[in-house]
């Protein structure tokens, strides 16, 4: 019998990574003489990839950036981020207890992130939480990525799960939209990286802390989706 599957986003959902991402971004763009960006400038872009953040930094400073100039800055970002991992990134309060609680209740856990494998896997390992997850799929695992439904359905397949018994937990548009596109329920967290209030993104449930995420909630979402099918 297939166990229920809970899929977590990484940045802004499992781990607060923004301080280190902004730090590496500022290190990268300093090579081009740009003034540092702030957490408030780019918090909502975390999860879209380093290239998007670099482009946005140039846009904020009203500076041109060619594709040829982008790649060396991207490589500078990656090298700095990898050197510092895990840096100041920390799992969100209550998440470790939640992962233990869900596992003890018979759930399988997975990660589905747009972060590249070379950044995501070392982060999970160095934070000591990788063992909780049966599968980690990243922005380069497939040819598609969130909000494409196939990033979710591919994760479910790799985890040996069943879409009818799967739930997505995330903090941003990409997470909630990909869950909708894959026709699975979603739980939206309010403490992550979005420039739109989580409730406006339309998840099935909104939580303010991981104390609210338990087996009963997941089972209710799965039962409701099965009944509606």
mmCIF file with all atom_site columns, C-alpha atoms in Angstrom:
data_model
loop_
_atom_site.group_PDB
_atom_site.id
_atom_site.type_symbol
_atom_site.label_atom_id
_atom_site.label_alt_id
_atom_site.label_comp_id
_atom_site.label_asym_id
_atom_site.label_entity_id
_atom_site.label_seq_id
_atom_site.pdbx_PDB_ins_code
_atom_site.Cartn_x
_atom_site.Cartn_y
_atom_site.Cartn_z
_atom_site.occupancy
_atom_site.B_iso_or_equiv
_atom_site.pdbx_formal_charge
_atom_site.auth_seq_id
_atom_site.auth_comp_id
_atom_site.auth_asym_id
_atom_site.auth_atom_id
_atom_site.pdbx_PDB_model_num
ATOM 1   C CA . UNK A 1 1   ? 0.000   0.000  0.000   1.00 0.00 ? 1   UNK A CA 1
ATOM 2   C CA . UNK A 1 2   ? 1.373   3.398  -1.024  1.00 0.00 ? 2   UNK A CA 1
ATOM 3   C CA . UNK A 1 3   ? 1.992   5.725  1.900   1.00 0.00 ? 3   UNK A CA 1
ATOM 4   C CA . UNK A 1 4   ? 0.814   9.351  1.712   1.00 0.00 ? 4   UNK A CA 1
ATOM 5   C CA . UNK A 1 5   ? 3.446   11.764 0.407   1.00 0.00 ? 5   UNK A CA 1
ATOM 6   C CA . UNK A 1 6   ? 4.182   15.266 1.694   1.00 0.00 ? 6   UNK A CA 1
ATOM 7   C CA . UNK A 1 7   ? 6.305   17.368 -0.676  1.00 0.00 ? 7   UNK A CA 1
ATOM 8   C CA . UNK A 1 8   ? 8.140   20.415 0.657   1.00 0.00 ? 8   UNK A CA 1
ATOM 9   C CA . UNK A 1 9   ? 9.635   23.366 -1.153  1.00 0.00 ? 9   UNK A CA 1
ATOM 10  C CA . UNK A 1 10  ? 13.109  24.289 0.138   1.00 0.00 ? 10  UNK A CA 1
ATOM 11  C CA . UNK A 1 11  ? 13.885  28.039 0.185   1.00 0.00 ? 11  UNK A CA 1
ATOM 12  C CA . UNK A 1 12  ? 11.359  29.880 2.317   1.00 0.00 ? 12  UNK A CA 1
ATOM 13  C CA . UNK A 1 13  ? 9.581   26.691 3.336   1.00 0.00 ? 13  UNK A CA 1
ATOM 14  C CA . UNK A 1 14  ? 12.005  24.249 4.923   1.00 0.00 ? 14  UNK A CA 1
ATOM 15  C CA . UNK A 1 15  ? 14.928  26.614 5.348   1.00 0.00 ? 15  UNK A CA 1
ATOM 16  C CA . UNK A 1 16  ? 15.347  30.368 5.707   1.00 0.00 ? 16  UNK A CA 1
ATOM 17  C CA . UNK A 1 17  ? 18.052  30.861 3.088   1.00 0.00 ? 17  UNK A CA 1
ATOM 18  C CA . UNK A 1 18  ? 17.477  34.489 2.106   1.00 0.00 ? 18  UNK A CA 1
ATOM 19  C CA . UNK A 1 19  ? 20.336  36.002 4.152   1.00 0.00 ? 19  UNK A CA 1
ATOM 20  C CA . UNK A 1 20  ? 22.924  33.806 2.427   1.00 0.00 ? 20  UNK A CA 1
ATOM 21  C CA . UNK A 1 21  ? 21.409  34.214 -1.024  1.00 0.00 ? 21  UNK A CA 1
ATOM 22  C CA . UNK A 1 22  ? 21.418  37.990 -0.688  1.00 0.00 ? 22  UNK A CA 1
ATOM 23  C CA . UNK A 1 23  ? 24.982  37.865 0.654   1.00 0.00 ? 23  UNK A CA 1
ATOM 24  C CA . UNK A 1 24  ? 26.172  35.817 -2.337  1.00 0.00 ? 24  UNK A CA 1
ATOM 25  C CA . UNK A 1 25  ? 24.248  38.052 -4.712  1.00 0.00 ? 25  UNK A CA 1
ATOM 26  C CA . UNK A 1 26  ? 25.924  41.155 -3.331  1.00 0.00 ? 26  UNK A CA 1
ATOM 27  C CA . UNK A 1 27  ? 29.320  39.463 -3.562  1.00 0.00 ? 27  UNK A CA 1
ATOM 28  C CA . UNK A 1 28  ? 28.629  38.607 -7.207  1.00 0.00 ? 28  UNK A CA 1
ATOM 29  C CA . UNK A 1 29  ? 27.393  42.022 -8.308  1.00 0.00 ? 29  UNK A CA 1
ATOM 30  C CA . UNK A 1 30  ? 30.191  43.839 -6.496  1.00 0.00 ? 30  UNK A CA 1
ATOM 31  C CA . UNK A 1 31  ? 32.435  42.619 -9.315  1.00 0.00 ? 31  UNK A CA 1
ATOM 32  C CA . UNK A 1 32  ? 30.372  44.815 -11.638 1.00 0.00 ? 32  UNK A CA 1
ATOM 33  C CA . UNK A 1 33  ? 30.550  47.789 -9.308  1.00 0.00 ? 33  UNK A CA 1
ATOM 34  C CA . UNK A 1 34  ? 26.900  47.610 -8.244  1.00 0.00 ? 34  UNK A CA 1
ATOM 35  C CA . UNK A 1 35  ? 25.827  48.834 -4.821  1.00 0.00 ? 35  UNK A CA 1
ATOM 36  C CA . UNK A 1 36  ? 24.516  46.080 -2.522  1.00 0.00 ? 36  UNK A CA 1
ATOM 37  C CA . UNK A 1 37  ? 20.871  45.072 -2.634  1.00 0.00 ? 37  UNK A CA 1
ATOM 38  C CA . UNK A 1 38  ? 18.801  44.562 0.488   1.00 0.00 ? 38  UNK A CA 1
ATOM 39  C CA . UNK A 1 39  ? 16.696  41.734 1.858   1.00 0.00 ? 39  UNK A CA 1
ATOM 40  C CA . UNK A 1 40  ? 13.576  43.788 1.152   1.00 0.00 ? 40  UNK A CA 1
ATOM 41  C CA . UNK A 1 41  ? 14.589  44.377 -2.461  1.00 0.00 ? 41  UNK A CA 1
ATOM 42  C CA . UNK A 1 42  ? 14.841  40.739 -3.428  1.00 0.00 ? 42  UNK A CA 1
ATOM 43  C CA . UNK A 1 43  ? 13.224  38.541 -0.771  1.00 0.00 ? 43  UNK A CA 1
ATOM 44  C CA . UNK A 1 44  ? 10.289  37.776 -3.079  1.00 0.00 ? 44  UNK A CA 1
ATOM 45  C CA . UNK A 1 45  ? 12.652  36.604 -5.844  1.00 0.00 ? 45  UNK A CA 1
ATOM 46  C CA . UNK A 1 46  ? 14.256  33.860 -3.759  1.00 0.00 ? 46  UNK A CA 1
ATOM 47  C CA . UNK A 1 47  ? 13.308  30.572 -5.382  1.00 0.00 ? 47  UNK A CA 1
ATOM 48  C CA . UNK A 1 48  ? 13.488  31.908 -8.928  1.00 0.00 ? 48  UNK A CA 1
ATOM 49  C CA . UNK A 1 49  ? 17.185  31.205 -9.306  1.00 0.00 ? 49  UNK A CA 1
ATOM 50  C CA . UNK A 1 50  ? 20.403  33.190 -9.041  1.00 0.00 ? 50  UNK A CA 1
ATOM 51  C CA . UNK A 1 51  ? 20.258  34.490 -12.600 1.00 0.00 ? 51  UNK A CA 1
ATOM 52  C CA . UNK A 1 52  ? 16.884  36.120 -11.969 1.00 0.00 ? 52  UNK A CA 1
ATOM 53  C CA . UNK A 1 53  ? 18.202  37.723 -8.794  1.00 0.00 ? 53  UNK A CA 1
ATOM 54  C CA . UNK A 1 54  ? 21.263  39.083 -10.590 1.00 0.00 ? 54  UNK A CA 1
ATOM 55  C CA . UNK A 1 55  ? 19.124  40.487 -13.418 1.00 0.00 ? 55  UNK A CA 1
ATOM 56  C CA . UNK A 1 56  ? 16.789  42.094 -10.898 1.00 0.00 ? 56  UNK A CA 1
ATOM 57  C CA . UNK A 1 57  ? 19.712  43.674 -9.052  1.00 0.00 ? 57  UNK A CA 1
ATOM 58  C CA . UNK A 1 58  ? 20.887  45.286 -12.285 1.00 0.00 ? 58  UNK A CA 1
ATOM 59  C CA . UNK A 1 59  ? 17.350  46.435 -13.049 1.00 0.00 ? 59  UNK A CA 1
ATOM 60  C CA . UNK A 1 60  ? 17.045  48.015 -9.602  1.00 0.00 ? 60  UNK A CA 1
ATOM 61  C CA . UNK A 1 61  ? 20.232  49.968 -10.285 1.00 0.00 ? 61  UNK A CA 1
ATOM 62  C CA . UNK A 1 62  ? 19.063  50.802 -13.817 1.00 0.00 ? 62  UNK A CA 1
ATOM 63  C CA . UNK A 1 63  ? 22.135  49.135 -15.299 1.00 0.00 ? 63  UNK A CA 1
ATOM 64  C CA . UNK A 1 64  ? 22.321  47.120 -18.507 1.00 0.00 ? 64  UNK A CA 1
ATOM 65  C CA . UNK A 1 65  ? 23.301  43.459 -18.286 1.00 0.00 ? 65  UNK A CA 1
ATOM 66  C CA . UNK A 1 66  ? 24.078  41.326 -21.326 1.00 0.00 ? 66  UNK A CA 1
ATOM 67  C CA . UNK A 1 67  ? 23.868  37.538 -21.347 1.00 0.00 ? 67  UNK A CA 1
ATOM 68  C CA . UNK A 1 68  ? 27.635  37.405 -21.828 1.00 0.00 ? 68  UNK A CA 1
ATOM 69  C CA . UNK A 1 69  ? 28.159  39.498 -18.704 1.00 0.00 ? 69  UNK A CA 1
ATOM 70  C CA . UNK A 1 70  ? 25.566  37.555 -16.710 1.00 0.00 ? 70  UNK A CA 1
ATOM 71  C CA . UNK A 1 71  ? 27.298  34.172 -16.776 1.00 0.00 ? 71  UNK A CA 1
ATOM 72  C CA . UNK A 1 72  ? 30.562  35.184 -15.031 1.00 0.00 ? 72  UNK A CA 1
ATOM 73  C CA . UNK A 1 73  ? 28.510  36.865 -12.309 1.00 0.00 ? 73  UNK A CA 1
ATOM 74  C CA . UNK A 1 74  ? 26.375  33.742 -11.976 1.00 0.00 ? 74  UNK A CA 1
ATOM 75  C CA . UNK A 1 75  ? 29.489  31.573 -11.597 1.00 0.00 ? 75  UNK A CA 1
ATOM 76  C CA . UNK A 1 76  ? 30.851  34.008 -9.001  1.00 0.00 ? 76  UNK A CA 1
ATOM 77  C CA . UNK A 1 77  ? 27.536  33.731 -7.103  1.00 0.00 ? 77  UNK A CA 1
ATOM 78  C CA . UNK A 1 78  ? 27.589  29.915 -7.161  1.00 0.00 ? 78  UNK A CA 1
ATOM 79  C CA . UNK A 1 79  ? 31.206  29.673 -6.006  1.00 0.00 ? 79  UNK A CA 1
ATOM 80  C CA . UNK A 1 80  ? 30.597  32.038 -3.092  1.00 0.00 ? 80  UNK A CA 1
ATOM 81  C CA . UNK A 1 81  ? 27.373  30.327 -2.033  1.00 0.00 ? 81  UNK A CA 1
ATOM 82  C CA . UNK A 1 82  ? 28.923  26.855 -2.121  1.00 0.00 ? 82  UNK A CA 1
ATOM 83  C CA . UNK A 1 83  ? 31.948  28.027 -0.130  1.00 0.00 ? 83  UNK A CA 1
ATOM 84  C CA . UNK A 1 84  ? 29.723  29.399 2.640   1.00 0.00 ? 84  UNK A CA 1
ATOM 85  C CA . UNK A 1 85  ? 27.058  26.637 2.870   1.00 0.00 ? 85  UNK A CA 1
ATOM 86  C CA . UNK A 1 86  ? 25.179  26.439 5.182   1.00 0.00 ? 86  UNK A CA 1
ATOM 87  C CA . UNK A 1 87  ? 26.196  29.936 6.277   1.00 0.00 ? 87  UNK A CA 1
ATOM 88  C CA . UNK A 1 88  ? 23.425  31.598 8.249   1.00 0.00 ? 88  UNK A CA 1
ATOM 89  C CA . UNK A 1 89  ? 20.667  29.490 6.688   1.00 0.00 ? 89  UNK A CA 1
ATOM 90  C CA . UNK A 1 90  ? 18.530  27.726 9.259   1.00 0.00 ? 90  UNK A CA 1
ATOM 91  C CA . UNK A 1 91  ? 15.576  25.328 9.230   1.00 0.00 ? 91  UNK A CA 1
ATOM 92  C CA . UNK A 1 92  ? 12.400  27.155 10.202  1.00 0.00 ? 92  UNK A CA 1
ATOM 93  C CA . UNK A 1 93  ? 11.204  26.803 13.799  1.00 0.00 ? 93  UNK A CA 1
ATOM 94  C CA . UNK A 1 94  ? 9.324   23.587 14.371  1.00 0.00 ? 94  UNK A CA 1
ATOM 95  C CA . UNK A 1 95  ? 10.162  21.951 11.031  1.00 0.00 ? 95  UNK A CA 1
ATOM 96  C CA . UNK A 1 96  ? 12.410  19.207 12.417  1.00 0.00 ? 96  UNK A CA 1
ATOM 97  C CA . UNK A 1 97  ? 9.747   18.120 14.915  1.00 0.00 ? 97  UNK A CA 1
ATOM 98  C CA . UNK A 1 98  ? 7.171   18.238 12.114  1.00 0.00 ? 98  UNK A CA 1
ATOM 99  C CA . UNK A 1 99  ? 9.259   16.015 9.835   1.00 0.00 ? 99  UNK A CA 1
ATOM 100 C CA . UNK A 1 100 ? 9.727   13.533 12.678  1.00 0.00 ? 100 UNK A CA 1
ATOM 101 C CA . UNK A 1 101 ? 6.015   13.659 13.485  1.00 0.00 ? 101 UNK A CA 1
ATOM 102 C CA . UNK A 1 102 ? 4.929   13.028 9.904   1.00 0.00 ? 102 UNK A CA 1
ATOM 103 C CA . UNK A 1 103 ? 7.436   10.215 9.420   1.00 0.00 ? 103 UNK A CA 1
ATOM 104 C CA . UNK A 1 104 ? 6.266   8.545  12.623  1.00 0.00 ? 104 UNK A CA 1
ATOM 105 C CA . UNK A 1 105 ? 2.697   8.768  11.294  1.00 0.00 ? 105 UNK A CA 1
ATOM 106 C CA . UNK A 1 106 ? 3.655   6.791  8.183   1.00 0.00 ? 106 UNK A CA 1
ATOM 107 C CA . UNK A 1 107 ? 4.115   9.587  5.657   1.00 0.00 ? 107 UNK A CA 1
ATOM 108 C CA . UNK A 1 108 ? 6.841   9.652  3.023   1.00 0.00 ? 108 UNK A CA 1
ATOM 109 C CA . UNK A 1 109 ? 8.543   13.036 2.638   1.00 0.00 ? 109 UNK A CA 1
ATOM 110 C CA . UNK A 1 110 ? 10.125  14.675 -0.405  1.00 0.00 ? 110 UNK A CA 1
ATOM 111 C CA . UNK A 1 111 ? 11.626  17.982 -1.509  1.00 0.00 ? 111 UNK A CA 1
ATOM 112 C CA . UNK A 1 112 ? 10.708  19.703 -4.767  1.00 0.00 ? 112 UNK A CA 1
ATOM 113 C CA . UNK A 1 113 ? 12.741  22.874 -5.319  1.00 0.00 ? 113 UNK A CA 1
ATOM 114 C CA . UNK A 1 114 ? 13.714  25.091 -8.230  1.00 0.00 ? 114 UNK A CA 1
ATOM 115 C CA . UNK A 1 115 ? 17.157  25.416 -6.606  1.00 0.00 ? 115 UNK A CA 1
ATOM 116 C CA . UNK A 1 116 ? 19.811  23.547 -8.596  1.00 0.00 ? 116 UNK A CA 1
ATOM 117 C CA . UNK A 1 117 ? 21.065  20.192 -7.330  1.00 0.00 ? 117 UNK A CA 1
ATOM 118 C CA . UNK A 1 118 ? 24.596  21.472 -6.705  1.00 0.00 ? 118 UNK A CA 1
ATOM 119 C CA . UNK A 1 119 ? 23.189  23.986 -4.194  1.00 0.00 ? 119 UNK A CA 1
ATOM 120 C CA . UNK A 1 120 ? 20.179  22.177 -2.748  1.00 0.00 ? 120 UNK A CA 1
ATOM 121 C CA . UNK A 1 121 ? 21.652  18.804 -1.824  1.00 0.00 ? 121 UNK A CA 1
ATOM 122 C CA . UNK A 1 122 ? 24.745  20.126 0.031   1.00 0.00 ? 122 UNK A CA 1
ATOM 123 C CA . UNK A 1 123 ? 22.528  22.572 1.934   1.00 0.00 ? 123 UNK A CA 1
ATOM 124 C CA . UNK A 1 124 ? 20.195  19.819 3.145   1.00 0.00 ? 124 UNK A CA 1
ATOM 125 C CA . UNK A 1 125 ? 23.146  17.599 4.018   1.00 0.00 ? 125 UNK A CA 1
ATOM 126 C CA . UNK A 1 126 ? 25.098  20.239 5.923   1.00 0.00 ? 126 UNK A CA 1
ATOM 127 C CA . UNK A 1 127 ? 22.008  21.248 7.875   1.00 0.00 ? 127 UNK A CA 1
ATOM 128 C CA . UNK A 1 128 ? 21.576  17.594 8.837   1.00 0.00 ? 128 UNK A CA 1
ATOM 129 C CA . UNK A 1 129 ? 18.057  17.191 7.462   1.00 0.00 ? 129 UNK A CA 1
ATOM 130 C CA . UNK A 1 130 ? 18.577  15.317 4.182   1.00 0.00 ? 130 UNK A CA 1
ATOM 131 C CA . UNK A 1 131 ? 17.866  11.942 5.802   1.00 0.00 ? 131 UNK A CA 1
ATOM 132 C CA . UNK A 1 132 ? 14.212  12.911 6.294   1.00 0.00 ? 132 UNK A CA 1
ATOM 133 C CA . UNK A 1 133 ? 13.508  12.857 2.553   1.00 0.00 ? 133 UNK A CA 1
ATOM 134 C CA . UNK A 1 134 ? 13.024  9.884  0.258   1.00 0.00 ? 134 UNK A CA 1
ATOM 135 C CA . UNK A 1 135 ? 13.579  12.073 -2.806  1.00 0.00 ? 135 UNK A CA 1
ATOM 136 C CA . UNK A 1 136 ? 14.960  15.534 -3.557  1.00 0.00 ? 136 UNK A CA 1
ATOM 137 C CA . UNK A 1 137 ? 14.116  16.922 -6.992  1.00 0.00 ? 137 UNK A CA 1
ATOM 138 C CA . UNK A 1 138 ? 15.666  20.196 -8.107  1.00 0.00 ? 138 UNK A CA 1
ATOM 139 C CA . UNK A 1 139 ? 15.453  22.786 -10.827 1.00 0.00 ? 139 UNK A CA 1
ATOM 140 C CA . UNK A 1 140 ? 17.719  20.692 -13.030 1.00 0.00 ? 140 UNK A CA 1
ATOM 141 C CA . UNK A 1 141 ? 16.318  17.235 -12.224 1.00 0.00 ? 141 UNK A CA 1
ATOM 142 C CA . UNK A 1 142 ? 13.830  17.383 -15.104 1.00 0.00 ? 142 UNK A CA 1
ATOM 143 C CA . UNK A 1 143 ? 13.439  19.465 -18.244 1.00 0.00 ? 143 UNK A CA 1
ATOM 144 C CA . UNK A 1 144 ? 10.696  21.402 -16.439 1.00 0.00 ? 144 UNK A CA 1
ATOM 145 C CA . UNK A 1 145 ? 10.355  23.098 -13.093 1.00 0.00 ? 145 UNK A CA 1
ATOM 146 C CA . UNK A 1 146 ? 7.685   24.624 -10.889 1.00 0.00 ? 146 UNK A CA 1
ATOM 147 C CA . UNK A 1 147 ? 5.064   25.899 -11.631 1.00 0.00 ? 147 UNK A CA 1
ATOM 148 C CA . UNK A 1 148 ? 4.980   23.193 -14.310 1.00 0.00 ? 148 UNK A CA 1
ATOM 149 C CA . UNK A 1 149 ? 2.899   20.299 -12.935 1.00 0.00 ? 149 UNK A CA 1
ATOM 150 C CA . UNK A 1 150 ? 5.457   17.798 -14.223 1.00 0.00 ? 150 UNK A CA 1
ATOM 151 C CA . UNK A 1 151 ? 7.966   18.882 -11.591 1.00 0.00 ? 151 UNK A CA 1
ATOM 152 C CA . UNK A 1 152 ? 5.443   17.774 -8.960  1.00 0.00 ? 152 UNK A CA 1
ATOM 153 C CA . UNK A 1 153 ? 4.248   14.636 -10.741 1.00 0.00 ? 153 UNK A CA 1
ATOM 154 C CA . UNK A 1 154 ? 7.853   13.660 -11.465 1.00 0.00 ? 154 UNK A CA 1
ATOM 155 C CA . UNK A 1 155 ? 8.683   14.042 -7.789  1.00 0.00 ? 155 UNK A CA 1
ATOM 156 C CA . UNK A 1 156 ? 5.705   11.887 -6.819  1.00 0.00 ? 156 UNK A CA 1
ATOM 157 C CA . UNK A 1 157 ? 6.795   9.199  -9.275  1.00 0.00 ? 157 UNK A CA 1
ATOM 158 C CA . UNK A 1 158 ? 10.393  9.211  -8.021  1.00 0.00 ? 158 UNK A CA 1
ATOM 159 C CA . UNK A 1 159 ? 9.153   8.921  -4.434  1.00 0.00 ? 159 UNK A CA 1
ATOM 160 C CA . UNK A 1 160 ? 6.946   5.969  -5.329  1.00 0.00 ? 160 UNK A CA 1
ATOM 161 C CA . UNK A 1 161 ? 3.887   7.984  -4.375  1.00 0.00 ? 161 UNK A CA 1
ATOM 162 C CA . UNK A 1 162 ? 0.349   8.387  -5.634  1.00 0.00 ? 162 UNK A CA 1
ATOM 163 C CA . UNK A 1 163 ? -0.937  11.799 -6.797  1.00 0.00 ? 163 UNK A CA 1
ATOM 164 C CA . UNK A 1 164 ? -4.235  11.044 -5.056  1.00 0.00 ? 164 UNK A CA 1
ATOM 165 C CA . UNK A 1 165 ? -2.361  10.763 -1.752  1.00 0.00 ? 165 UNK A CA 1
ATOM 166 C CA . UNK A 1 166 ? 0.094   13.646 -2.118  1.00 0.00 ? 166 UNK A CA 1
ATOM 167 C CA . UNK A 1 167 ? 0.205   17.176 -0.696  1.00 0.00 ? 167 UNK A CA 1
ATOM 168 C CA . UNK A 1 168 ? 2.506   20.117 -1.503  1.00 0.00 ? 168 UNK A CA 1
ATOM 169 C CA . UNK A 1 169 ? 3.821   22.519 1.165   1.00 0.00 ? 169 UNK A CA 1
ATOM 170 C CA . UNK A 1 170 ? 5.272   25.810 -0.037  1.00 0.00 ? 170 UNK A CA 1
ATOM 171 C CA . UNK A 1 171 ? 5.680   29.539 0.411   1.00 0.00 ? 171 UNK A CA 1
ATOM 172 C CA . UNK A 1 172 ? 5.299   31.055 -3.046  1.00 0.00 ? 172 UNK A CA 1
ATOM 173 C CA . UNK A 1 173 ? 3.301   31.303 -6.237  1.00 0.00 ? 173 UNK A CA 1
ATOM 174 C CA . UNK A 1 174 ? 5.394   28.593 -7.913  1.00 0.00 ? 174 UNK A CA 1
ATOM 175 C CA . UNK A 1 175 ? 4.565   26.091 -5.169  1.00 0.00 ? 175 UNK A CA 1
ATOM 176 C CA . UNK A 1 176 ? 0.836   26.738 -5.002  1.00 0.00 ? 176 UNK A CA 1
ATOM 177 C CA . UNK A 1 177 ? 0.442   27.005 -8.776  1.00 0.00 ? 177 UNK A CA 1
ATOM 178 C CA . UNK A 1 178 ? 2.371   23.795 -9.418  1.00 0.00 ? 178 UNK A CA 1
ATOM 179 C CA . UNK A 1 179 ? 0.167   21.955 -6.901  1.00 0.00 ? 179 UNK A CA 1
ATOM 180 C CA . UNK A 1 180 ? -2.961  23.257 -8.618  1.00 0.00 ? 180 UNK A CA 1
ATOM 181 C CA . UNK A 1 181 ? -1.569  22.309 -12.008 1.00 0.00 ? 181 UNK A CA 1
ATOM 182 C CA . UNK A 1 182 ? -0.847  18.806 -10.712 1.00 0.00 ? 182 UNK A CA 1
ATOM 183 C CA . UNK A 1 183 ? -4.303  18.638 -9.082  1.00 0.00 ? 183 UNK A CA 1
ATOM 184 C CA . UNK A 1 184 ? -2.986  17.975 -5.586  1.00 0.00 ? 184 UNK A CA 1
ATOM 185 C CA . UNK A 1 185 ? -3.811  19.888 -2.379  1.00 0.00 ? 185 UNK A CA 1
ATOM 186 C CA . UNK A 1 186 ? -1.439  22.530 -1.084  1.00 0.00 ? 186 UNK A CA 1
ATOM 187 C CA . UNK A 1 187 ? -0.477  24.019 2.265   1.00 0.00 ? 187 UNK A CA 1
ATOM 188 C CA . UNK A 1 188 ? 0.835   27.577 2.131   1.00 0.00 ? 188 UNK A CA 1
ATOM 189 C CA . UNK A 1 189 ? 3.164   28.925 4.811   1.00 0.00 ? 189 UNK A CA 1
ATOM 190 C CA . UNK A 1 190 ? 3.064   32.626 5.651   1.00 0.00 ? 190 UNK A CA 1
ATOM 191 C CA . UNK A 1 191 ? 6.686   33.044 6.744   1.00 0.00 ? 191 UNK A CA 1
ATOM 192 C CA . UNK A 1 192 ? 8.424   32.485 3.428   1.00 0.00 ? 192 UNK A CA 1
ATOM 193 C CA . UNK A 1 193 ? 9.322   34.523 0.355   1.00 0.00 ? 193 UNK A CA 1
ATOM 194 C CA . UNK A 1 194 ? 6.342   35.943 -1.495  1.00 0.00 ? 194 UNK A CA 1
ATOM 195 C CA . UNK A 1 195 ? 5.372   39.491 -2.387  1.00 0.00 ? 195 UNK A CA 1
ATOM 196 C CA . UNK A 1 196 ? 1.681   38.508 -2.365  1.00 0.00 ? 196 UNK A CA 1
ATOM 197 C CA . UNK A 1 197 ? -0.146  37.480 0.832   1.00 0.00 ? 197 UNK A CA 1
ATOM 198 C CA . UNK A 1 198 ? -0.254  33.683 0.909   1.00 0.00 ? 198 UNK A CA 1
ATOM 199 C CA . UNK A 1 199 ? -4.056  33.548 1.212   1.00 0.00 ? 199 UNK A CA 1
ATOM 200 C CA . UNK A 1 200 ? -4.353  35.378 -2.129  1.00 0.00 ? 200 UNK A CA 1
ATOM 201 C CA . UNK A 1 201 ? -2.431  32.584 -3.873  1.00 0.00 ? 201 UNK A CA 1
ATOM 202 C CA . UNK A 1 202 ? -5.261  30.183 -3.036  1.00 0.00 ? 202 UNK A CA 1
ATOM 203 C CA . UNK A 1 203 ? -3.715  27.216 -1.214  1.00 0.00 ? 203 UNK A CA 1
ATOM 204 C CA . UNK A 1 204 ? -6.122  24.729 0.352   1.00 0.00 ? 204 UNK A CA 1
ATOM 205 C CA . UNK A 1 205 ? -4.840  25.654 3.817   1.00 0.00 ? 205 UNK A CA 1
ATOM 206 C CA . UNK A 1 206 ? -2.687  28.500 5.157   1.00 0.00 ? 206 UNK A CA 1
ATOM 207 C CA . UNK A 1 207 ? -0.488  27.937 8.220   1.00 0.00 ? 207 UNK A CA 1
ATOM 208 C CA . UNK A 1 208 ? 1.498   30.433 10.256  1.00 0.00 ? 208 UNK A CA 1
ATOM 209 C CA . UNK A 1 209 ? 3.727   27.871 11.970  1.00 0.00 ? 209 UNK A CA 1
ATOM 210 C CA . UNK A 1 210 ? 4.723   24.238 11.692  1.00 0.00 ? 210 UNK A CA 1
ATOM 211 C CA . UNK A 1 211 ? 2.876   23.480 14.906  1.00 0.00 ? 211 UNK A CA 1
ATOM 212 C CA . UNK A 1 212 ? -0.222  23.463 12.694  1.00 0.00 ? 212 UNK A CA 1
ATOM 213 C CA . UNK A 1 213 ? 1.076   20.870 10.235  1.00 0.00 ? 213 UNK A CA 1
ATOM 214 C CA . UNK A 1 214 ? 0.256   17.369 11.433  1.00 0.00 ? 214 UNK A CA 1
ATOM 215 C CA . UNK A 1 215 ? -0.993  14.040 10.135  1.00 0.00 ? 215 UNK A CA 1
ATOM 216 C CA . UNK A 1 216 ? -4.641  14.930 10.733  1.00 0.00 ? 216 UNK A CA 1
ATOM 217 C CA . UNK A 1 217 ? -4.405  18.045 8.545   1.00 0.00 ? 217 UNK A CA 1
ATOM 218 C CA . UNK A 1 218 ? -2.689  16.188 5.708   1.00 0.00 ? 218 UNK A CA 1
ATOM 219 C CA . UNK A 1 219 ? -5.197  13.343 5.877   1.00 0.00 ? 219 UNK A CA 1
ATOM 220 C CA . UNK A 1 220 ? -8.118  15.790 5.754   1.00 0.00 ? 220 UNK A CA 1
ATOM 221 C CA . UNK A 1 221 ? -6.709  17.430 2.632   1.00 0.00 ? 221 UNK A CA 1
ATOM 222 C CA . UNK A 1 222 ? -6.197  14.084 0.924   1.00 0.00 ? 222 UNK A CA 1
ATOM 223 C CA . UNK A 1 223 ? -9.681  12.868 1.859   1.00 0.00 ? 223 UNK A CA 1
ATOM 224 C CA . UNK A 1 224 ? -11.255 16.083 0.609   1.00 0.00 ? 224 UNK A CA 1
ATOM 225 C CA . UNK A 1 225 ? -9.440  15.850 -2.728  1.00 0.00 ? 225 UNK A CA 1
ATOM 226 C CA . UNK A 1 226 ? -10.390 12.165 -3.169  1.00 0.00 ? 226 UNK A CA 1
ATOM 227 C CA . UNK A 1 227 ? -14.039 12.973 -2.408  1.00 0.00 ? 227 UNK A CA 1
ATOM 228 C CA . UNK A 1 228 ? -14.026 15.765 -4.973  1.00 0.00 ? 228 UNK A CA 1
ATOM 229 C CA . UNK A 1 229 ? -12.497 13.616 -7.707  1.00 0.00 ? 229 UNK A CA 1
#
